[in-house]
Amino acid sequence: MDIPARIEAAIHHAIRHGQGDTAPPRLASALEYAVTPGGARIRPTLCMGVALACGDDIPELTDTAAAALELIHCASLVHDDMPCFDNADIRRGKPTIHKAYSEPLALLAGDSLIVMGFESLALKAYLAPERALELIRILGKRTGSPYGICAGQGWESEEAVDLSAYHRAKTGALFIAATQMGAAVAGQEAGPWEELGARIGEAFQVADDLKDALCDSETLGKPAGQDVINLRPNAVSELGVEGAVLRLKDILSGAIASIPACPGEAALAQMVRKQAERLVPERVPG
Amino acid sequence: MDIPARIEAAIHHAIRHGQGDTAPPRLASALEYAVTPGGARIRPTLCMGVALACGDDIPELTDTAAAALELIHCASLVHDDMPCFDNADIRRGKPTIHKAYSEPLALLAGDSLIVMGFESLALKAYLAPERALELIRILGKRTGSPYGICAGQGWESEEAVDLSAYHRAKTGALFIAATQMGAAVAGQEAGPWEELGARIGEAFQVADDLKDALCDSETLGKPAGQDVINLRPNAVSELGVEGAVLRLKDILSGAIASIPACPGEAALAQMVRKQAERLVPERVPG
């Protein structure tokens, strides 16, 4: 199977486990709804790319790790879309969960997906217990507080924002998890892979800021201009459009240069370059 | 240290880890707020009681397991109190988190506590990797879907409710986790401990129904009469007050009878009996 097929199969394997025989039907349906259709699946793709570059010697655990990461990402989207945060009606071109189901089911689906991320790794731990534990530690650190996406989102409730901690946690955390889990699942030290994840996360944040400022809602599949409306810090307002595009290219060069030595280094660099091309918005004016 | 002191120390150890240096201050404060003052800490007490009965040979891991359970329980209280569920203003005699902080911080604090539950076990896994993995599997199963408290809460969004699955998941799940984690943390098979947890959970549900029907809000520390207001299934409306009290005593006898053979069996039976006495409301009329 190619990478996208492996990722989809692993995500749906985890979801089916959570749906079980005794699950309340609407929650079970909401779990499926929350993960389909996928977006770019960029985090699990990056995780799997790193794992392949490092040998991918236990593919079943790699699949589980990539899926766990995407389950956490989907959970964060479900919760972030809720009325008390972005109050978004549309996500990936269809109604958000609290619109399609209800607020209680959105809250519960998000909670269930978080649990599923950790549980799925523990359920496959028989394949390599120490690696599974390292995966759970990395995923926990980059999901919760103080280093994870929860902390990142928490900065939006502060009057004085530590911008570097905010960006690193809000967008960077799951990219760091992606590269580190990709290395750990193949039995490699996770530490040297933090920089690659952090830089890709930073690039993604700048690209997102550009998209939010430049694209219309139809192209985005969600409401545009939300950063200005919600007064969130934004690279475009700091650097202007051209400055932000230059910054994006700079970060991506640094990302590729930071890839640690590994058997599949060249192929991984190519993959990052390919993903990077998709990050620069098409509708840059001028 | 006695059991209550061990539990409080372990909970605050986990919370301090989540507060870290780089955590947004209001979220960090909300995490502390969510776990203090404690309620009866009945789930971690039960977990530790079972662990002690089984030998408690790695006390540091027992403390972590008991705390992880309480973190998940506190997370569920924070989310259940939110406007889209119970819309409760008061919990344990003080304003609920979404009232004292905000809805976004309540949502994030709950998410962070869930993550912290799993992460804390993985961080102590060096003490006994296989036991830590089993603890994560048990906690995951009894927190998420289809067997956990998320699924239990999810039944409240269904028109046709599977009552047995509802009660077992909504209230029973974390009691089952408590007894099973207590056994697993001491290196025992978790399976035989399910019945004790399930029965105590059932007793707790009936006791909660009695309290909700009989006590005033001041005694409860939260709004009374919520089951009738929210049309939730309730043992008192099914069996009447006297019937529900009889049922409660019946279940507790069964619970004590179900305790598997273990070195501290007698002491554990006494502990369950003592907890049970606190379950029958004082203000039974007649």
XYZ file of C-alpha atoms in Angstrom:
572
model
C 0.000 0.000 0.000
C 1.141 3.566 -0.624
C 1.288 6.130 2.186
C -2.222 7.625 1.780
C -3.820 4.168 1.648
C -1.915 3.039 4.756
C -3.009 6.175 6.643
C -6.693 5.853 5.734
C -6.752 2.145 6.598
C -5.147 2.784 9.995
C -7.470 5.678 10.862
C -10.544 3.638 10.041
C -9.226 0.637 11.907
C -8.996 2.794 15.051
C -12.418 4.366 14.480
C -14.075 0.965 14.030
C -12.605 -0.127 17.361
C -14.142 2.935 19.029
C -17.498 2.332 17.405
C -17.737 -1.205 18.837
C -21.022 -3.027 19.393
C -22.159 -1.132 22.452
C -21.354 2.445 21.398
C -24.233 4.929 21.226
C -24.991 5.123 17.483
C -24.883 8.904 17.046
C -21.530 9.220 18.806
C -20.196 6.302 16.744
C -21.351 8.080 13.601
C -19.843 11.393 14.749
C -16.447 9.702 15.193
C -16.482 8.623 11.551
C -17.718 12.044 10.469
C -14.861 13.755 12.327
C -12.151 11.980 10.340
C -13.728 11.967 6.855
C -13.138 13.260 4.304
C -9.526 13.771 5.310
C -7.714 17.029 4.717
C -4.185 16.762 3.395
C -3.309 14.302 6.222
C -0.049 16.223 6.331
C 0.932 15.205 9.890
C 0.550 11.435 9.461
C 2.159 11.687 6.015
C 5.173 13.416 7.542
C 5.279 10.852 10.364
C 5.227 7.998 7.878
C 7.772 9.729 5.652
C 10.222 9.948 8.534
C 9.507 6.345 9.564
C 10.219 5.156 6.020
C 13.423 7.195 5.937
C 14.449 5.455 9.172
C 13.685 1.917 8.003
C 9.979 1.393 8.879
C 10.823 -2.011 10.337
C 7.463 -2.472 12.123
C 4.970 -1.121 9.558
C 1.912 -2.007 11.654
C 3.157 0.190 14.504
C 4.042 2.965 12.033
C 0.488 2.880 10.698
C -0.876 3.091 14.242
C 1.395 5.998 15.148
C 0.460 7.970 12.032
C -3.236 7.365 12.663
C -2.977 8.310 16.363
C -1.494 11.634 15.368
C -4.306 12.319 12.923
C -6.961 11.316 15.500
C -5.555 13.926 17.902
C -5.436 16.498 15.103
C -9.066 15.788 14.153
C -10.081 16.029 17.830
C -8.482 19.464 18.019
C -10.349 20.593 14.903
C -13.674 19.392 16.326
C -13.135 21.220 19.624
C -11.640 24.357 18.003
C -14.655 24.689 15.718
C -17.095 24.734 18.645
C -19.062 27.893 19.481
C -16.851 28.824 22.442
C -13.771 28.918 20.170
C -14.035 29.643 16.438
C -17.779 29.044 16.185
C -17.194 27.646 12.686
C -20.095 26.278 10.665
C -18.031 24.681 7.912
C -14.903 22.481 7.951
C -13.420 20.655 4.957
C -16.421 21.807 2.929
C -19.130 20.291 5.137
C -20.958 21.278 8.338
C -18.831 21.068 11.475
C -19.781 18.351 13.972
C -21.627 20.590 16.401
C -23.704 21.791 13.425
C -24.275 18.362 11.861
C -24.841 16.569 15.206
C -24.893 18.741 18.329
C -22.548 20.519 20.722
C -22.604 17.657 23.260
C -21.648 15.169 20.564
C -18.891 17.437 19.259
C -17.421 17.695 22.742
C -17.680 13.925 23.285
C -16.376 13.013 19.837
C -13.310 15.174 20.458
C -12.737 13.616 23.874
C -13.165 10.118 22.436
C -10.709 10.787 19.617
C -8.084 12.003 22.107
C -8.487 8.831 24.157
C -8.437 6.721 20.992
C -5.101 8.234 19.984
C -3.403 6.999 23.151
C -5.370 3.771 23.490
C -4.612 2.670 19.929
C -0.871 2.905 20.600
C -1.186 0.905 23.834
C -3.227 -1.759 22.031
C -0.403 -2.301 19.520
C 2.325 -2.161 22.152
C 2.840 -5.924 21.967
C 4.685 -5.252 18.700
C 7.399 -3.275 20.538
C 6.553 -2.173 24.096
C 9.357 0.351 24.582
C 8.696 2.024 21.252
C 4.954 2.225 21.974
C 5.638 3.886 25.322
C 7.971 6.411 23.702
C 5.252 7.150 21.121
C 2.699 7.741 23.893
C 5.120 10.034 25.720
C 5.819 12.089 22.587
C 2.145 12.307 21.642
C 1.180 13.264 25.209
C 3.814 15.987 25.429
C 2.753 17.531 22.127
C -0.979 17.301 22.794
C -1.447 18.476 26.382
C 0.128 21.160 28.526
C 2.634 22.876 28.741
C 4.138 21.946 25.327
C 1.172 20.664 23.355
C -1.675 21.992 21.239
C -3.889 22.432 24.326
C -1.377 24.890 25.765
C -1.077 26.548 22.350
C -4.808 27.108 22.183
C -4.705 28.247 25.823
C -2.530 31.227 24.867
C -5.542 32.670 23.053
C -7.123 33.175 26.489
C -4.243 35.330 27.732
C -3.953 39.092 27.559
C -0.158 38.992 27.305
C 0.841 36.322 24.786
C 4.242 34.615 24.664
C 4.220 34.542 20.842
C 7.022 32.019 20.473
C 5.476 29.573 22.965
C 2.098 30.174 21.331
C 3.137 29.310 17.786
C 5.415 26.463 18.800
C 2.637 24.821 20.801
C -0.414 25.704 18.743
C 0.802 24.661 15.298
C 4.310 23.353 15.817
C 3.553 20.728 18.451
C 1.885 18.118 16.257
C 4.510 18.553 13.532
C 7.211 17.917 16.114
C 5.188 14.893 17.224
C 5.030 13.767 13.582
C 8.773 13.776 12.963
C 9.667 12.455 16.423
C 7.081 9.661 16.311
C 8.271 8.720 12.824
C 11.798 8.295 14.186
C 10.743 6.596 17.443
C 8.483 4.085 15.715
C 11.495 2.935 13.687
C 13.595 2.600 16.824
C 15.578 5.840 16.385
C 16.285 8.583 18.951
C 13.491 11.149 18.738
C 15.516 14.167 19.941
C 17.390 15.036 16.716
C 14.084 15.121 14.825
C 12.523 17.957 16.811
C 13.964 20.735 14.645
C 12.542 19.376 11.391
C 9.063 19.178 12.920
C 9.315 22.613 14.497
C 10.404 24.236 11.232
C 7.693 22.563 9.172
C 5.174 23.640 11.801
C 6.413 27.196 11.580
C 6.155 27.118 7.786
C 2.657 25.727 8.052
C 1.658 28.543 10.416
C 2.930 31.214 8.029
C 1.230 29.465 5.103
C -2.016 29.309 7.085
C -1.755 33.007 7.881
C -1.259 33.742 4.180
C -4.225 31.592 3.219
C -6.432 33.134 5.881
C -5.558 36.612 4.610
C -5.685 35.876 0.864
C -8.169 33.113 0.081
C -11.946 33.203 0.054
C -14.051 30.866 2.181
C -14.885 28.572 -0.734
C -11.226 27.839 -1.490
C -10.452 27.314 2.180
C -13.483 25.094 2.896
C -13.937 27.170 6.086
C -14.549 30.841 6.886
C -11.702 33.136 5.759
C -10.394 36.248 7.517
C -10.828 34.648 10.938
C -7.488 35.886 12.289
C -8.408 39.524 11.734
C -11.913 38.941 13.137
C -10.551 37.137 16.209
C -7.517 39.464 16.607
C -5.080 36.569 16.472
C -1.365 37.209 15.885
C -0.614 36.743 12.185
C 2.578 36.718 10.046
C 0.903 38.723 7.257
C -0.007 41.596 9.538
C 3.551 41.572 10.916
C 5.525 41.172 7.649
C 3.119 41.950 4.821
C 2.298 39.422 2.086
C 5.648 39.486 0.296
C 7.565 39.350 3.565
C 5.525 36.387 4.729
C 6.127 34.494 1.451
C 9.887 35.074 1.734
C 9.820 33.964 5.354
C 7.957 30.810 4.366
C 10.582 29.861 1.755
C 13.362 30.563 4.235
C 11.873 28.314 6.879
C 11.393 25.477 4.414
C 15.059 25.588 3.283
C 16.055 25.412 6.942
C 13.712 22.480 7.480
C 15.286 20.443 4.696
C 18.794 21.310 5.888
C 17.897 20.051 9.383
C 17.008 16.481 8.379
C 19.215 14.138 10.458
C 21.369 11.587 8.674
C 19.291 8.465 7.929
C 19.064 5.811 5.186
C 16.203 7.543 3.335
C 17.402 11.121 3.766
C 17.194 12.089 0.078
C 13.694 10.722 -0.412
C 12.497 12.457 2.753
C 13.965 15.786 1.588
C 12.061 15.388 -1.659
C 8.849 14.645 0.190
C 9.224 17.733 2.385
C 9.920 19.826 -0.739
C 6.775 18.459 -2.380
C 4.620 19.180 0.670
C 6.181 22.630 0.838
C 5.103 23.499 -2.697
C 1.505 22.994 -1.620
C 1.936 25.447 1.228
C 2.441 28.592 -0.872
C -1.042 29.869 -1.745
C -1.894 30.087 -5.441
C -3.656 33.420 -5.200
C -0.762 35.609 -4.129
C -1.752 39.001 -5.571
C 0.567 41.176 -7.675
C 1.771 8.416 53.930
C -1.851 7.337 54.248
C -4.037 6.830 51.193
C -5.542 10.357 50.994
C -2.104 11.978 51.323
C -0.633 9.714 48.637
C -3.499 10.554 46.279
C -3.250 14.319 46.751
C 0.526 14.282 46.345
C 0.291 12.265 43.136
C -2.457 14.447 41.638
C -0.509 17.619 42.309
C 2.692 16.088 40.995
C 0.925 15.471 37.675
C -0.663 18.916 37.627
C 2.670 20.643 38.272
C 4.146 18.775 35.312
C 1.310 20.096 33.122
C 1.743 23.634 34.394
C 5.423 23.703 33.383
C 7.341 26.908 32.650
C 5.853 27.637 29.272
C 2.171 26.953 29.980
C -0.278 29.822 29.512
C -0.928 31.044 33.092
C -4.736 30.956 33.074
C -4.862 27.411 31.694
C -2.239 26.362 34.249
C -4.366 27.875 36.992
C -7.532 26.225 35.652
C -5.840 22.801 35.822
C -5.204 23.287 39.533
C -8.720 24.623 40.051
C -10.220 21.560 38.349
C -8.715 19.123 40.843
C -9.115 21.113 44.086
C -10.698 20.829 46.517
C -11.124 17.146 45.907
C -14.438 15.405 46.283
C -14.366 12.043 48.047
C -11.590 10.857 45.670
C -13.523 7.611 45.736
C -12.105 6.199 42.481
C -8.408 6.652 43.310
C -9.093 5.460 46.866
C -10.643 2.282 45.504
C -7.764 1.845 43.059
C -5.230 2.214 45.834
C -7.241 -0.048 48.135
C -7.144 -2.828 45.558
C -3.440 -2.237 44.896
C -2.686 -2.501 48.623
C -4.765 -5.684 48.834
C -2.657 -7.084 45.972
C 0.722 -6.150 47.475
C 1.404 -2.594 46.221
C 4.936 -3.601 45.298
C 5.641 -0.472 43.183
C 4.030 2.303 45.248
C 5.185 5.094 42.912
C 3.344 3.495 40.012
C 0.271 2.903 42.205
C 0.216 6.600 43.091
C 0.472 7.508 39.410
C -2.335 5.126 38.451
C -4.663 6.431 41.166
C -3.948 10.031 40.164
C -4.431 9.309 36.455
C -7.873 7.950 37.213
C -8.823 11.046 39.197
C -7.489 13.354 36.456
C -9.795 11.662 33.956
C -12.693 11.870 36.413
C -12.067 15.591 36.989
C -11.855 16.138 33.219
C -15.256 14.509 32.813
C -16.739 16.743 35.528
C -15.341 19.875 33.870
C -16.759 18.918 30.466
C -20.076 17.622 31.850
C -20.654 20.890 33.714
C -20.326 22.962 30.524
C -23.340 24.783 29.103
C -23.940 22.234 26.326
C -24.335 19.448 28.936
C -25.499 20.153 32.491
C -24.895 23.905 32.350
C -23.948 23.755 36.042
C -22.800 26.895 37.835
C -21.571 25.180 40.999
C -19.416 22.087 41.615
C -17.980 20.999 44.972
C -19.343 24.222 46.461
C -17.532 26.637 44.142
C -18.112 28.052 40.654
C -17.544 25.570 37.826
C -14.538 26.222 35.584
C -16.453 27.735 32.700
C -17.980 30.173 35.230
C -14.757 30.940 37.120
C -12.570 31.119 33.976
C -14.341 30.755 30.626
C -15.847 28.155 28.329
C -12.698 27.916 26.177
C -10.551 27.299 29.246
C -12.993 24.705 30.586
C -12.840 22.831 27.302
C -9.027 23.036 27.181
C -8.554 22.154 30.848
C -10.657 19.021 30.344
C -8.701 18.064 27.234
C -5.396 18.681 29.021
C -6.423 16.574 32.005
C -7.350 13.664 29.729
C -3.957 13.836 28.041
C -2.236 14.185 31.417
C -3.887 10.983 32.628
C -2.306 8.934 29.866
C 0.967 10.844 29.679
C 1.621 10.519 33.421
C 1.425 6.724 33.177
C 3.799 6.656 30.199
C 6.253 8.918 32.050
C 6.454 6.418 34.926
C 6.613 3.400 32.645
C 10.323 2.929 33.356
C 9.232 1.477 36.708
C 7.463 -1.433 34.985
C 6.813 -1.044 31.236
C 4.343 -3.902 30.805
C 2.270 -2.835 33.803
C 2.202 0.787 32.619
C 0.962 -0.321 29.195
C -1.767 -2.432 30.763
C -2.797 0.573 32.892
C -3.010 2.763 29.784
C -5.090 0.125 27.991
C -7.515 -0.192 30.915
C -7.817 3.564 31.378
C -8.323 4.075 27.645
C -11.012 1.423 27.419
C -12.956 2.883 30.354
C -12.601 6.511 29.260
C -13.342 6.519 25.534
C -15.757 4.669 23.292
C -17.468 2.132 23.178
C -16.963 1.083 26.844
C -15.903 4.282 28.584
C -17.445 7.348 30.156
C -17.478 9.174 26.792
C -19.764 6.483 25.398
C -21.831 6.601 28.592
C -22.382 10.318 28.222
C -23.067 9.777 24.528
C -26.168 7.698 25.368
C -27.784 10.908 26.612
C -27.854 12.066 22.980
C -29.856 9.026 21.836
C -33.627 8.729 21.573
C -33.607 5.000 22.305
C -31.264 4.331 25.223
C -29.614 0.987 25.974
C -29.996 1.460 29.748
C -27.584 -1.257 30.751
C -24.847 0.001 28.408
C -25.613 3.559 29.549
C -25.167 2.958 33.275
C -22.254 0.601 32.875
C -20.350 3.116 30.765
C -21.453 6.400 32.309
C -20.843 5.605 35.979
C -19.489 2.076 36.066
C -16.579 2.520 33.688
C -14.230 4.455 35.967
C -15.005 2.178 38.917
C -14.099 -0.801 36.764
C -10.936 1.071 35.796
C -10.256 1.690 39.498
C -10.373 -1.963 40.556
C -8.668 -3.250 37.415
C -5.884 -0.672 37.542
C -5.387 -1.418 41.231
C -4.828 -5.072 40.377
C -2.755 -4.424 37.250
C -0.431 -1.954 38.977
C 0.436 -4.698 41.480
C 1.120 -7.154 38.683
C -2.163 -9.099 38.966
C -4.566 -10.124 36.206
C -7.126 -7.331 35.749
C -9.973 -9.512 34.450
C -11.260 -10.967 37.753
C -11.551 -7.434 39.210
C -14.128 -6.171 36.712
C -17.152 -7.354 38.678
C -16.178 -5.533 41.881
C -15.768 -2.271 39.991
C -18.987 -2.727 38.039
C -21.007 -3.414 41.199
C -19.567 -0.461 43.096
C -20.275 1.712 40.076
C -23.863 0.481 40.011
C -24.235 1.211 43.730
C -22.794 4.651 43.223
C -25.273 5.342 40.423
C -28.240 4.341 42.596
C -26.847 6.408 45.503
C -26.410 9.367 43.180
C -29.989 8.997 41.965
C -31.185 8.947 45.596
C -29.141 12.027 46.453
C -30.326 13.878 43.384
C -33.944 13.131 44.331
C -33.682 13.704 48.101
C -31.002 16.277 48.900
C -31.052 20.029 48.440
C -28.461 21.849 46.371
C -26.509 23.044 49.417
C -25.935 19.505 50.681
C -24.988 18.301 47.208
C -22.647 21.216 46.409
C -24.298 21.299 42.982
C -27.858 21.801 41.675
C -30.297 19.084 42.860
C -33.173 17.588 40.908
C -31.157 17.604 37.661
C -32.253 14.132 36.560
C -35.925 15.092 36.563
C -35.142 18.405 34.846
C -33.005 16.698 32.202
C -35.308 13.641 31.881
C -32.475 11.256 32.657
C -33.197 7.646 33.612
C -33.169 7.341 37.429
C -33.448 4.440 39.895
C -35.778 6.411 42.198
C -38.335 7.031 39.495
C -38.160 3.333 38.571
C -38.195 1.772 42.062
C -39.287 4.504 44.466
C -37.087 5.648 47.361
C -37.421 2.517 49.515
C -36.918 0.235 46.533
C -33.819 2.141 45.513
C -32.335 1.930 49.036
C -32.925 -1.844 49.122
C -31.394 -2.180 45.690
C -28.343 -0.209 46.846
C -27.737 -2.504 49.831
C -28.181 -5.551 47.632
C -25.611 -4.379 45.141
C -23.074 -3.611 47.860
C -23.350 -7.092 49.375
C -22.748 -8.519 45.930
C -19.744 -6.244 45.490
C -18.071 -7.470 48.665
C -18.817 -11.082 47.783
C -17.151 -10.599 44.388
C -13.705 -9.593 45.731
C -11.165 -12.016 44.221
C -8.850 -13.934 46.539
C -5.837 -11.768 47.419
C -3.540 -11.188 50.414
C -5.465 -8.120 51.676
C -8.962 -9.413 50.965
C -10.392 -8.756 54.451
C -9.051 -5.217 54.683
C -10.370 -4.423 51.215
C -13.827 -5.758 52.118
C -13.823 -3.470 55.144
C -12.822 -0.490 53.028
C -15.625 -1.155 50.540
C -18.089 -1.465 53.439
C -16.902 1.852 54.850
C -17.209 3.630 51.505
C -20.630 2.047 51.131
C -21.919 3.550 54.356
C -21.248 6.990 52.935
C -23.332 6.179 49.879
C -26.721 5.930 51.612
C -28.080 9.497 51.896
C -28.735 10.755 55.433
C -31.981 12.468 54.607
C -34.047 9.443 53.576
C -37.591 10.553 54.469
C -40.014 8.452 56.599
